[in-house]
Amino acid sequence: MSNLIVHGGTPLRGRITPSANKNAVLPVLCATLLTNEPLRLLGVPDITDVRKILDIFRTLGSDVQMDHATGTLALHHRETAFDAALHRLPEEMRSSIMLVPPLLARFGVARLEDNVKGCTLGVREIDPHVEVFQRFGGKVERTEGSLLVRSAGRLVPTDHWLDYASVTTTENFVLCAAAADGTSTLTNAASEPHVQEFCRFMAMIGVRIEGIGTSRVTVHGGSALTGGEFRFDEDFHEITTFLALGAITNGDVIVRNSAPSNFPLLDRTFAKFGVRIEHADGWSRAIRTGPLKVQTPFTSNVLTKVEAAPWPYFPVDLLPIFIALGVRAEGNAMFWNKVYDGALGWTGELSKFGAHVFSSDPHRLITFGGNPLTPAVVESPYIIRVAIALFMVAASIEGRSEIRNATPIRRAHPRFVENLRSLGVQVEWTSEE
């Protein structure tokens, strides 16, 4: 286990260039298997999930040249080979499921381990993915400890309507549709910025896609795919995280942001806690002119709310970051997770700092902010931004705190501690055997 030790109470100050969004990078890496042509990816973050996928590529015989210092990756899958009896997809990583379509397209078979998973965000079913594979002509068979997916020939085009706007299911649909001969349409598609970025990569290698950024996506498949060079955008999650760290510590953090068009709703959500976000010349900044304070709604008898659901709602992955702000802000606010069961079970840890948080039900909680807080030792579940939210609260409190089991941060944010130190925070990793 890896823990974070932080000596809080110091305002964070400085400039940060965020890494790319792992939720864009990982599906793009999976998609590279669709082409035999050389590819060059720029801005690839040095995170554990990326290393796992690159390791499986090497095992399959692909040419992988990764420069972690510059984030430059050269890939060529010309000599790639897959044997379902021998090769295993990376475990403990949700994005492994997106290796299935390109393996089906190239080799007619893929094997998926039963325990493929990501963060502990409640039940994350595999059924929507299985249904997509079947719609494109795949045959899914459960074997001991794994699922085998086979196709007798080329995938067949289809039209499909998702039960809900799932990011990875949308990406799996696009991957399958790119390999199918003909036109496929998906209704109720996810439209998050990382899904749009993934679709832009697919277009770069020669897949014609209509409706990028909308809930209805049409893919014209069957074309020969090319190579090329692709640069990843900064992760809007990481941008928001560092802006929030600046705000919660009453500091001044300026963050590189080449896509402020993704931020109007996030900006308004910051404003609910007395923080103004300024975007100028490719950089973003959180500005506080006084204490954090929950803004009173115009409707006098309701609570200020942050409602998280699939894009273009407020992003559910960022809800813990704003719960941390709510704990520190004067006033009361409701936070509503409309996606995951069990995703708010960690909030009892906030009471160890002295915070007052009330769980209304598995999906909603209320923060009663503004109370004096003290340093604490807290336990993080295996959820990336919960570990960061606990760190945020600790960083805002003078004294030594410890966030135990903070390892998930490394799955999404390379150089997280180094970036924090550059902003003036006294923080370090420590390990337990």
Coordinates of N, CA and C in Angstrom, one line a residue, residues 89-90 93-101 110-118 122-135 140-143 145-149 160 162-164 166 168-170 172-173 176 340:
L89 N -5.4 -10.6 -21.1 CA -5.5 -9.1 -21.1 C -5.2 -8.6 -19.7
P90 N -4.7 -7.4 -19.5 CA -4.4 -6.8 -18.2 C -5.6 -6.9 -17.3
M93 N -8.1 -3.6 -14.5 CA -8.2 -2.5 -15.3 C -9.4 -2.5 -16.2
R94 N -10.3 -1.6 -16.0 CA -11.6 -1.6 -16.7 C -11.4 -1.5 -18.2
S95 N -10.4 -0.8 -18.6 CA -10.2 -0.5 -20.1 C -9.8 -1.7 -20.9
S96 N -9.4 -2.8 -20.2 CA -9.1 -4.1 -20.9 C -10.2 -4.5 -21.8
I97 N -11.4 -4.2 -21.5 CA -12.5 -4.7 -22.3 C -12.5 -4.0 -23.6
M98 N -11.8 -2.9 -23.8 CA -11.8 -2.2 -25.1 C -10.7 -2.8 -26.0
L99 N -10.0 -3.8 -25.5 CA -9.1 -4.6 -26.4 C -9.8 -5.6 -27.2
V100 N -11.0 -6.0 -26.7 CA -11.8 -7.0 -27.4 C -12.1 -6.7 -28.8
P101 N -12.7 -5.6 -29.2 CA -13.0 -5.3 -30.6 C -11.8 -5.4 -31.6
A110 N -11.0 -13.1 -28.8 CA -10.5 -12.4 -27.7 C -10.8 -13.0 -26.4
R111 N -10.0 -12.9 -25.4 CA -10.3 -13.5 -24.1 C -10.2 -12.4 -23.0
L112 N -11.2 -12.4 -22.2 CA -11.4 -11.3 -21.2 C -11.5 -12.0 -19.8
E113 N -10.6 -11.6 -18.9 CA -10.7 -12.2 -17.6 C -11.9 -11.7 -16.8
D114 N -12.5 -12.6 -16.1 CA -13.7 -12.3 -15.3 C -13.6 -11.2 -14.3
N115 N -12.3 -11.0 -13.8 CA -12.1 -10.0 -12.7 C -11.6 -8.7 -13.2
V116 N -11.7 -8.5 -14.5 CA -11.3 -7.2 -15.1 C -12.2 -6.1 -14.4
K117 N -11.6 -5.1 -13.8 CA -12.3 -4.1 -13.1 C -11.5 -2.8 -12.9
G118 N -12.1 -1.7 -12.5 CA -11.3 -0.5 -12.2 C -11.5 -0.1 -10.8
G122 N -19.0 0.6 -7.0 CA -20.2 -0.1 -7.1 C -20.2 -1.0 -8.3
V123 N -21.4 -1.6 -8.6 CA -21.5 -2.5 -9.7 C -21.3 -1.9 -11.0
R124 N -20.4 -2.4 -11.8 CA -20.2 -1.9 -13.2 C -20.3 -3.1 -14.1
E125 N -21.5 -3.3 -14.6 CA -21.8 -4.5 -15.3 C -21.1 -4.6 -16.7
I126 N -20.9 -5.9 -17.1 CA -20.3 -6.1 -18.4 C -21.4 -6.4 -19.5
D127 N -22.6 -6.5 -19.1 CA -23.7 -6.9 -20.0 C -23.8 -6.0 -21.2
P128 N -23.7 -4.6 -21.0 CA -23.9 -3.8 -22.2 C -22.8 -4.0 -23.2
H129 N -21.6 -4.4 -22.8 CA -20.5 -4.7 -23.7 C -20.7 -6.0 -24.4
V130 N -21.2 -7.0 -23.7 CA -21.5 -8.3 -24.3 C -22.6 -8.1 -25.4
E131 N -23.6 -7.3 -25.1 CA -24.6 -7.0 -26.0 C -24.1 -6.4 -27.3
V132 N -23.2 -5.4 -27.2 CA -22.6 -4.8 -28.3 C -21.8 -5.8 -29.2
F133 N -21.0 -6.6 -28.5 CA -20.2 -7.7 -29.3 C -21.2 -8.6 -30.0
Q134 N -22.3 -8.9 -29.4 CA -23.2 -9.8 -30.1 C -23.9 -9.1 -31.2
R135 N -24.2 -7.8 -31.1 CA -24.9 -7.1 -32.1 C -24.0 -7.1 -33.4
V140 N -20.3 -14.9 -27.6 CA -19.7 -14.8 -26.3 C -19.9 -16.1 -25.5
E141 N -18.8 -16.6 -25.0 CA -18.9 -17.9 -24.3 C -18.2 -17.7 -22.9
R142 N -18.8 -18.1 -21.9 CA -18.2 -18.1 -20.5 C -17.4 -19.4 -20.3
T143 N -16.2 -19.2 -20.0 CA -15.4 -20.4 -19.6 C -14.9 -20.1 -18.1
G145 N -13.2 -18.8 -15.3 CA -12.4 -17.6 -15.0 C -12.3 -16.6 -16.1
S146 N -13.0 -16.8 -17.2 CA -12.8 -15.8 -18.3 C -14.0 -15.8 -19.3
L147 N -14.1 -14.9 -20.2 CA -15.0 -14.9 -21.3 C -14.3 -15.0 -22.6
L148 N -14.8 -15.8 -23.5 CA -14.2 -15.9 -24.8 C -15.2 -15.2 -25.8
V149 N -14.7 -14.4 -26.6 CA -15.5 -13.7 -27.7 C -14.9 -14.1 -29.0
H160 N -27.9 0.4 -32.8 CA -28.1 0.0 -31.4 C -28.5 1.2 -30.6
L162 N -28.4 2.3 -26.6 CA -28.0 1.9 -25.2 C -29.0 2.2 -24.2
D163 N -29.0 1.3 -23.1 CA -29.8 1.6 -22.0 C -29.5 2.9 -21.3
Y164 N -28.2 3.2 -21.2 CA -27.7 4.4 -20.6 C -26.4 4.8 -21.3
S166 N -23.2 5.0 -21.5 CA -21.9 4.5 -21.0 C -20.7 4.9 -21.8
T168 N -17.4 3.6 -21.8 CA -16.7 2.5 -22.4 C -17.5 1.7 -23.4
T169 N -18.8 1.6 -23.2 CA -19.7 0.9 -24.1 C -19.8 1.7 -25.4
T170 N -19.9 3.0 -25.4 CA -19.9 3.8 -26.6 C -18.5 3.6 -27.3
N172 N -16.5 1.0 -27.2 CA -16.5 -0.3 -27.8 C -17.4 -0.4 -29.0
F173 N -18.5 0.3 -29.0 CA -19.4 0.3 -30.2 C -18.6 0.9 -31.4
C176 N -15.9 -1.5 -32.7 CA -16.6 -2.6 -33.5 C -17.0 -2.1 -34.8
Y340 N -23.4 6.0 -9.8 CA -22.8 4.9 -9.2 C -23.5 4.6 -7.8

